[in-house]
Short mmCIF file of C-alpha atoms and ligand atoms in Angstrom, two decimals:
data_model
loop_
_atom_site.label_atom_id
_atom_site.label_comp_id
_atom_site.label_asym_id
_atom_site.label_seq_id
_atom_site.Cartn_x
_atom_site.Cartn_y
_atom_site.Cartn_z
CA MET A 682 52.52 22.65 -39.40
CA ASN A 683 49.45 23.32 -37.31
CA THR A 684 47.59 20.40 -35.85
CA ILE A 685 44.17 20.12 -34.36
CA VAL A 686 43.00 17.26 -32.22
CA GLU A 687 39.22 17.41 -32.44
CA PRO A 688 37.27 16.91 -29.20
CA GLY A 689 35.37 13.87 -30.47
CA LEU A 690 38.63 12.11 -31.25
CA VAL A 691 40.40 12.84 -27.99
CA ALA A 692 39.21 9.72 -26.19
CA ASP A 693 40.16 7.44 -29.10
CA LEU A 694 43.77 8.55 -29.47
CA PRO A 695 46.55 6.74 -27.64
CA ILE A 696 48.38 8.98 -25.16
CA PRO A 697 51.69 10.01 -26.78
CA SER A 698 54.48 8.61 -24.65
CA TYR A 699 56.49 11.06 -22.61
CA THR A 700 59.38 10.25 -20.26
CA PRO A 701 59.42 12.95 -17.58
CA ALA A 702 62.58 14.66 -16.31
CA GLY A 703 61.15 15.66 -12.95
CA ASN A 704 57.79 16.87 -11.69
CA GLU A 705 56.78 18.71 -14.87
CA THR A 706 53.61 16.63 -15.36
CA GLN A 707 52.43 17.58 -11.86
CA ILE A 708 53.25 21.26 -12.49
CA PHE A 709 51.31 21.19 -15.77
CA GLU A 710 48.32 19.61 -14.08
CA LEU A 711 48.36 22.08 -11.18
CA ALA A 712 48.69 25.03 -13.58
CA TRP A 713 45.72 23.72 -15.57
CA GLN A 714 43.60 23.15 -12.45
CA ASN A 715 44.36 26.68 -11.28
CA ARG A 716 43.79 28.24 -14.71
CA LEU A 717 47.34 29.49 -15.06
CA PRO A 718 49.03 29.76 -18.46
CA LEU A 719 52.32 27.97 -19.01
CA LEU A 720 55.53 29.00 -20.78
CA LEU A 721 57.91 26.23 -21.87
CA LYS A 722 61.49 27.34 -22.46
CA GLY A 723 64.15 25.25 -24.11
CA PRO A 724 66.08 24.34 -27.23
CA THR A 725 64.43 22.86 -30.29
CA GLY A 726 63.77 19.12 -30.31
CA CYS A 727 63.99 18.54 -26.55
CA GLY A 728 60.41 17.35 -25.99
CA LYS A 729 58.25 20.46 -25.42
CA THR A 730 55.67 19.65 -28.09
CA ARG A 731 55.54 15.99 -27.06
CA PHE A 732 55.02 17.05 -23.43
CA VAL A 733 52.03 19.22 -24.34
CA ALA A 734 50.51 16.49 -26.54
CA HIS A 735 50.97 13.98 -23.72
CA MET A 736 49.37 16.25 -21.13
CA ALA A 737 46.43 17.20 -23.38
CA ALA A 738 45.69 13.51 -23.99
CA ARG A 739 46.07 12.68 -20.29
CA LEU A 740 43.65 15.43 -19.33
CA GLY A 741 41.29 14.50 -22.18
CA LEU A 742 41.43 17.98 -23.69
CA PRO A 743 41.39 19.03 -27.34
CA LEU A 744 44.74 20.45 -28.41
CA LEU A 745 45.20 23.14 -31.03
CA THR A 746 48.85 23.67 -31.93
CA VAL A 747 50.09 26.69 -33.84
CA ALA A 748 53.63 26.82 -35.19
CA CYS A 749 54.34 30.56 -34.97
CA HIS A 750 56.31 32.33 -37.69
CA ASP A 751 57.26 35.94 -38.37
CA ASP A 752 54.19 36.62 -40.52
CA LEU A 753 51.71 35.28 -37.98
CA THR A 754 49.25 38.01 -36.98
CA ALA A 755 46.56 38.34 -34.33
CA ALA A 756 43.96 37.67 -37.05
CA ASP A 757 45.63 34.34 -37.86
CA LEU A 758 45.08 33.33 -34.23
CA VAL A 759 41.67 34.88 -33.64
CA GLY A 760 39.97 34.48 -37.01
CA ARG A 761 38.76 36.53 -39.92
CA HIS A 762 35.85 37.17 -42.24
CA LEU A 763 36.06 35.01 -45.35
CA ILE A 764 34.34 35.82 -48.60
CA SER A 765 31.96 33.11 -49.72
CA GLY A 766 29.22 32.82 -52.35
CA GLU A 767 26.62 34.24 -49.94
CA GLY A 768 28.74 37.13 -48.69
CA THR A 769 31.18 37.08 -45.82
CA ILE A 770 31.30 34.47 -43.10
CA TRP A 771 33.27 34.57 -39.89
CA SER A 772 35.87 31.84 -39.47
CA ASP A 773 37.38 31.21 -36.02
CA GLY A 774 41.16 31.01 -35.79
CA PRO A 775 42.82 28.27 -33.71
CA LEU A 776 43.03 30.37 -30.55
CA THR A 777 39.32 31.22 -30.68
CA ARG A 778 38.46 27.58 -31.37
CA ALA A 779 40.49 26.43 -28.39
CA VAL A 780 38.74 28.97 -26.15
CA ARG A 781 35.28 27.95 -27.39
CA LEU A 782 36.13 24.24 -26.97
CA GLY A 783 37.71 24.72 -23.56
CA GLY A 784 40.87 23.02 -24.79
CA ILE A 785 44.59 23.72 -24.85
CA CYS A 786 46.04 26.21 -27.32
CA TYR A 787 49.77 25.62 -27.79
CA LEU A 788 51.69 28.41 -29.51
CA ASP A 789 55.04 26.96 -30.48
CA GLU A 790 57.89 29.52 -30.80
CA VAL A 791 55.62 32.36 -29.75
CA VAL A 792 58.32 35.06 -29.99
CA GLU A 793 58.35 34.56 -33.76
CA ALA A 794 54.79 35.90 -34.08
CA ARG A 795 54.02 39.52 -34.94
CA LYS A 796 53.85 41.92 -32.03
CA ASP A 797 50.12 42.54 -32.51
CA THR A 798 49.46 39.05 -31.12
CA THR A 799 50.28 40.27 -27.62
CA VAL A 800 47.07 42.34 -27.70
CA VAL A 801 45.01 39.15 -27.79
CA LEU A 802 47.31 37.03 -25.64
CA HIS A 803 47.62 39.36 -22.65
CA PRO A 804 43.95 39.47 -21.56
CA LEU A 805 43.76 35.71 -22.08
CA ALA A 806 46.94 34.99 -20.14
CA ASP A 807 46.19 37.00 -17.02
CA ASP A 808 43.32 36.60 -14.57
CA ARG A 809 40.80 38.21 -16.93
CA ARG A 810 40.90 35.11 -19.16
CA VAL A 811 39.02 36.79 -21.99
CA LEU A 812 39.60 36.88 -25.71
CA PRO A 813 38.59 40.12 -27.37
CA ILE A 814 37.48 39.57 -30.97
CA ASP A 815 37.61 43.09 -32.34
CA ARG A 816 36.16 42.32 -35.73
CA THR A 817 32.94 40.80 -34.39
CA GLY A 818 32.78 42.86 -31.19
CA GLU A 819 32.74 39.65 -29.15
CA LEU A 820 34.45 39.33 -25.79
CA LEU A 821 34.85 35.61 -25.28
CA ALA A 822 35.27 34.39 -21.68
CA ALA A 823 37.53 31.33 -21.48
CA PRO A 824 35.90 28.32 -19.78
CA PRO A 825 37.77 26.83 -16.78
CA SER A 826 39.25 23.98 -18.84
CA PHE A 827 40.91 26.32 -21.37
CA MET A 828 44.70 26.59 -21.06
CA LEU A 829 47.19 28.70 -22.96
CA VAL A 830 50.62 27.12 -23.40
CA VAL A 831 53.44 28.86 -25.25
CA SER A 832 57.01 27.85 -25.95
CA TYR A 833 60.16 29.62 -26.90
CA ASN A 834 63.76 28.81 -27.54
CA PRO A 835 65.96 31.27 -25.66
CA GLY A 836 68.83 30.39 -28.04
CA TYR A 837 71.01 32.63 -30.12
CA GLN A 838 68.45 33.70 -32.70
CA ASN A 839 66.08 35.08 -30.13
CA LEU A 840 68.56 37.27 -28.26
CA LEU A 841 67.17 40.36 -29.93
CA LYS A 842 63.56 39.30 -30.12
CA GLY A 843 63.38 37.99 -26.57
CA MET A 844 60.08 37.98 -24.80
CA LYS A 845 58.79 41.15 -23.21
CA PRO A 846 58.67 41.09 -19.39
CA SER A 847 55.01 42.13 -19.54
CA THR A 848 54.29 38.94 -21.49
CA ARG A 849 56.53 36.48 -19.67
CA GLN A 850 55.32 37.64 -16.27
CA ARG A 851 51.85 36.40 -17.14
CA PHE A 852 53.04 32.78 -17.34
CA VAL A 853 54.21 30.02 -15.07
CA SER A 854 57.54 29.01 -16.64
CA LEU A 855 59.06 25.56 -17.04
CA SER A 856 62.59 25.12 -18.35
CA PHE A 857 63.36 22.21 -20.65
CA ASP A 858 66.76 20.92 -21.60
CA PHE A 859 68.14 17.85 -23.32
CA PRO A 860 67.48 14.76 -21.22
CA ALA A 861 70.13 13.24 -18.97
CA PRO A 862 71.92 10.36 -20.77
CA GLU A 863 70.01 7.43 -19.19
CA ARG A 864 66.70 9.13 -19.89
CA GLU A 865 67.70 10.05 -23.44
CA ILE A 866 68.74 6.44 -24.14
CA GLU A 867 65.33 5.32 -22.86
CA ILE A 868 63.57 7.88 -25.08
CA VAL A 869 65.51 7.04 -28.26
CA GLN A 870 64.99 3.33 -27.65
CA GLY A 871 61.29 3.78 -26.84
CA GLU A 872 60.70 5.86 -29.97
CA THR A 873 62.64 3.71 -32.43
CA GLY A 874 63.17 0.19 -31.02
CA LEU A 875 66.91 0.39 -31.78
CA ASP A 876 69.00 -1.81 -29.46
CA GLY A 877 70.19 -0.26 -26.21
CA ALA A 878 73.91 -0.41 -27.03
CA ARG A 879 73.53 1.62 -30.22
CA CYS A 880 71.12 4.05 -28.55
CA ALA A 881 73.78 4.58 -25.88
CA GLN A 882 76.37 5.30 -28.60
CA LEU A 883 74.05 7.88 -30.19
CA VAL A 884 73.51 9.58 -26.85
CA LYS A 885 77.27 9.58 -26.24
CA LEU A 886 77.71 11.21 -29.67
CA ALA A 887 75.09 13.81 -28.77
CA GLY A 888 77.01 14.62 -25.59
CA ALA A 889 80.22 15.14 -27.56
CA LEU A 890 78.45 17.30 -30.17
CA ARG A 891 76.61 19.35 -27.55
CA ALA A 892 79.95 20.21 -25.97
CA LEU A 893 80.82 21.96 -29.26
CA LYS A 894 77.77 24.22 -29.19
CA ASP A 895 78.50 27.96 -28.90
CA ARG A 896 82.06 27.38 -30.12
CA ASP A 897 81.38 25.87 -33.54
CA LEU A 898 77.66 25.25 -33.85
CA GLU A 899 74.66 27.52 -33.60
CA GLU A 900 72.33 24.82 -32.28
CA ALA A 901 73.04 21.63 -30.36
CA ALA A 902 72.15 18.15 -31.62
CA SER A 903 68.58 17.59 -30.44
CA THR A 904 66.86 14.46 -29.21
CA ARG A 905 64.77 14.70 -32.39
CA LEU A 906 67.89 14.30 -34.56
CA LEU A 907 69.06 11.32 -32.51
CA ILE A 908 65.66 9.74 -33.11
CA TYR A 909 66.00 10.34 -36.87
CA ALA A 910 69.43 8.69 -36.89
CA ALA A 911 68.18 5.78 -34.76
CA THR A 912 65.19 5.31 -37.09
CA LEU A 913 67.47 5.06 -40.12
CA MET A 914 69.84 2.71 -38.29
CA GLN A 915 66.93 0.53 -37.23
CA SER A 916 65.93 0.36 -40.92
CA GLY A 917 69.39 -0.93 -41.83
CA LEU A 918 71.46 2.16 -42.68
CA ALA A 919 75.06 2.05 -41.44
CA ALA A 920 75.60 4.14 -38.29
CA GLU A 921 78.09 6.50 -39.94
CA ASP A 922 75.73 7.28 -42.83
CA ALA A 923 72.74 7.66 -40.52
CA CYS A 924 74.64 10.10 -38.31
CA ARG A 925 75.83 12.07 -41.32
CA VAL A 926 72.42 12.60 -42.89
CA ALA A 927 70.30 12.81 -39.74
CA ILE A 928 72.63 14.72 -37.43
CA VAL A 929 75.78 16.24 -38.94
CA GLU A 930 74.29 17.68 -42.14
CA SER A 931 71.43 19.15 -40.10
CA LEU A 932 73.83 20.98 -37.81
CA SER A 933 76.12 22.65 -40.34
CA ASP A 934 76.63 23.61 -44.00
CA GLU A 935 80.34 24.29 -43.57
CA PRO A 936 82.47 21.54 -45.19
CA ALA A 937 85.23 21.94 -42.57
CA THR A 938 82.75 21.73 -39.69
CA ILE A 939 81.02 18.72 -41.26
CA ALA A 940 84.36 16.94 -41.61
CA ALA A 941 85.21 17.68 -37.97
CA LEU A 942 81.82 16.45 -36.78
CA MET A 943 82.22 13.25 -38.82
CA ASP A 944 85.51 12.64 -36.99
CA VAL A 945 83.53 12.78 -33.74
CA VAL A 946 81.01 10.30 -35.21
CA ARG A 947 83.81 7.88 -36.20
CA ALA A 948 85.34 8.17 -32.75
CA VAL A 949 82.06 7.01 -31.18
CA PHE A 950 80.96 4.29 -33.65
P1 ADP B 1318 60.34 20.51 -29.23
O1 ADP B 1318 58.87 20.76 -29.21
O2 ADP B 1318 61.02 20.82 -27.93
O3 ADP B 1318 61.04 21.11 -30.41
P2 ADP B 1318 59.54 17.73 -29.62
O4 ADP B 1318 58.57 17.61 -28.50
O5 ADP B 1318 59.00 17.82 -31.00
O6 ADP B 1318 60.57 18.92 -29.37
O7 ADP B 1318 60.55 16.50 -29.47
C1 ADP B 1318 61.19 15.91 -30.58
C2 ADP B 1318 61.02 14.42 -30.52
O8 ADP B 1318 61.82 13.91 -29.46
C3 ADP B 1318 59.61 13.97 -30.21
O9 ADP B 1318 58.88 13.73 -31.38
C4 ADP B 1318 59.82 12.68 -29.46
O10 ADP B 1318 59.98 11.63 -30.40
C5 ADP B 1318 61.15 12.87 -28.78
N1 ADP B 1318 61.13 13.23 -27.36
C6 ADP B 1318 61.78 14.27 -26.80
N2 ADP B 1318 61.64 14.27 -25.46
C7 ADP B 1318 60.87 13.22 -25.17
C8 ADP B 1318 60.38 12.66 -23.94
N3 ADP B 1318 60.65 13.22 -22.76
N4 ADP B 1318 59.63 11.54 -24.00
C9 ADP B 1318 59.36 10.97 -25.19
N5 ADP B 1318 59.80 11.44 -26.38
C10 ADP B 1318 60.55 12.54 -26.38
#
């Protein structure tokens, strides 16, 4: 889903909470001040999107988020002519809007996008900071407050796709990983209000499940899934059921794997 935080609304929105792991908020701020684009690397559900939303709100900048997929083209980012009653009208895409507004454009899972997107991203990501709009002949200079942020998950499914060195060497890169246990307990509790003891059990479960990654599971249990389970538990669902539907069933379709993961759940709860 793509989201747009309009500039007029920025000041009225609460700042989404974000528990930092280290000095990533300072790095983001320094990158923004120095007009450097940022690449966030890390597994799904570990806080990249929340981090960007938090920083955009802190800096008072409009945020345009694009969830990239394998059909996403440069025109989807830049814009296109639309046919209307009076003929054709130009409609800015989210990247162009972010440049015009001087906001943050966040391209989530950028390696999923079609290769033609690099043609528009490269001149914007290096020191030229321009967006060429071929179809209108415009060359849009990015204002100082504009920032390009992209993310990608260097996990198994991207081994072949990867990110070209010519693209990644245009970005300052920050690595994200699942939070350390104390921090993850704090996050799950802060997001759901579930009592600390049960949050700690969920985080312990996540640790046990993450140890199985690579051997039996394609993706590790994310903080997002722990938050889903905690939300259901906080609403009264038994821990075992919450872990099954929010965590285990999301990690595997294999009956034998599901049964094994449920044994891990029962060992923790
Ligand atoms: P990603 O973009 O890496 O896939 P998200 O940013 O969507 O992951 O994180 C998933 C959820 O986990 C968020 O909605 C938020 O509830 C929670 N979360 C993860 N990390 C943090 C953090 N450091 N502080 C607060 N919430 C977090």
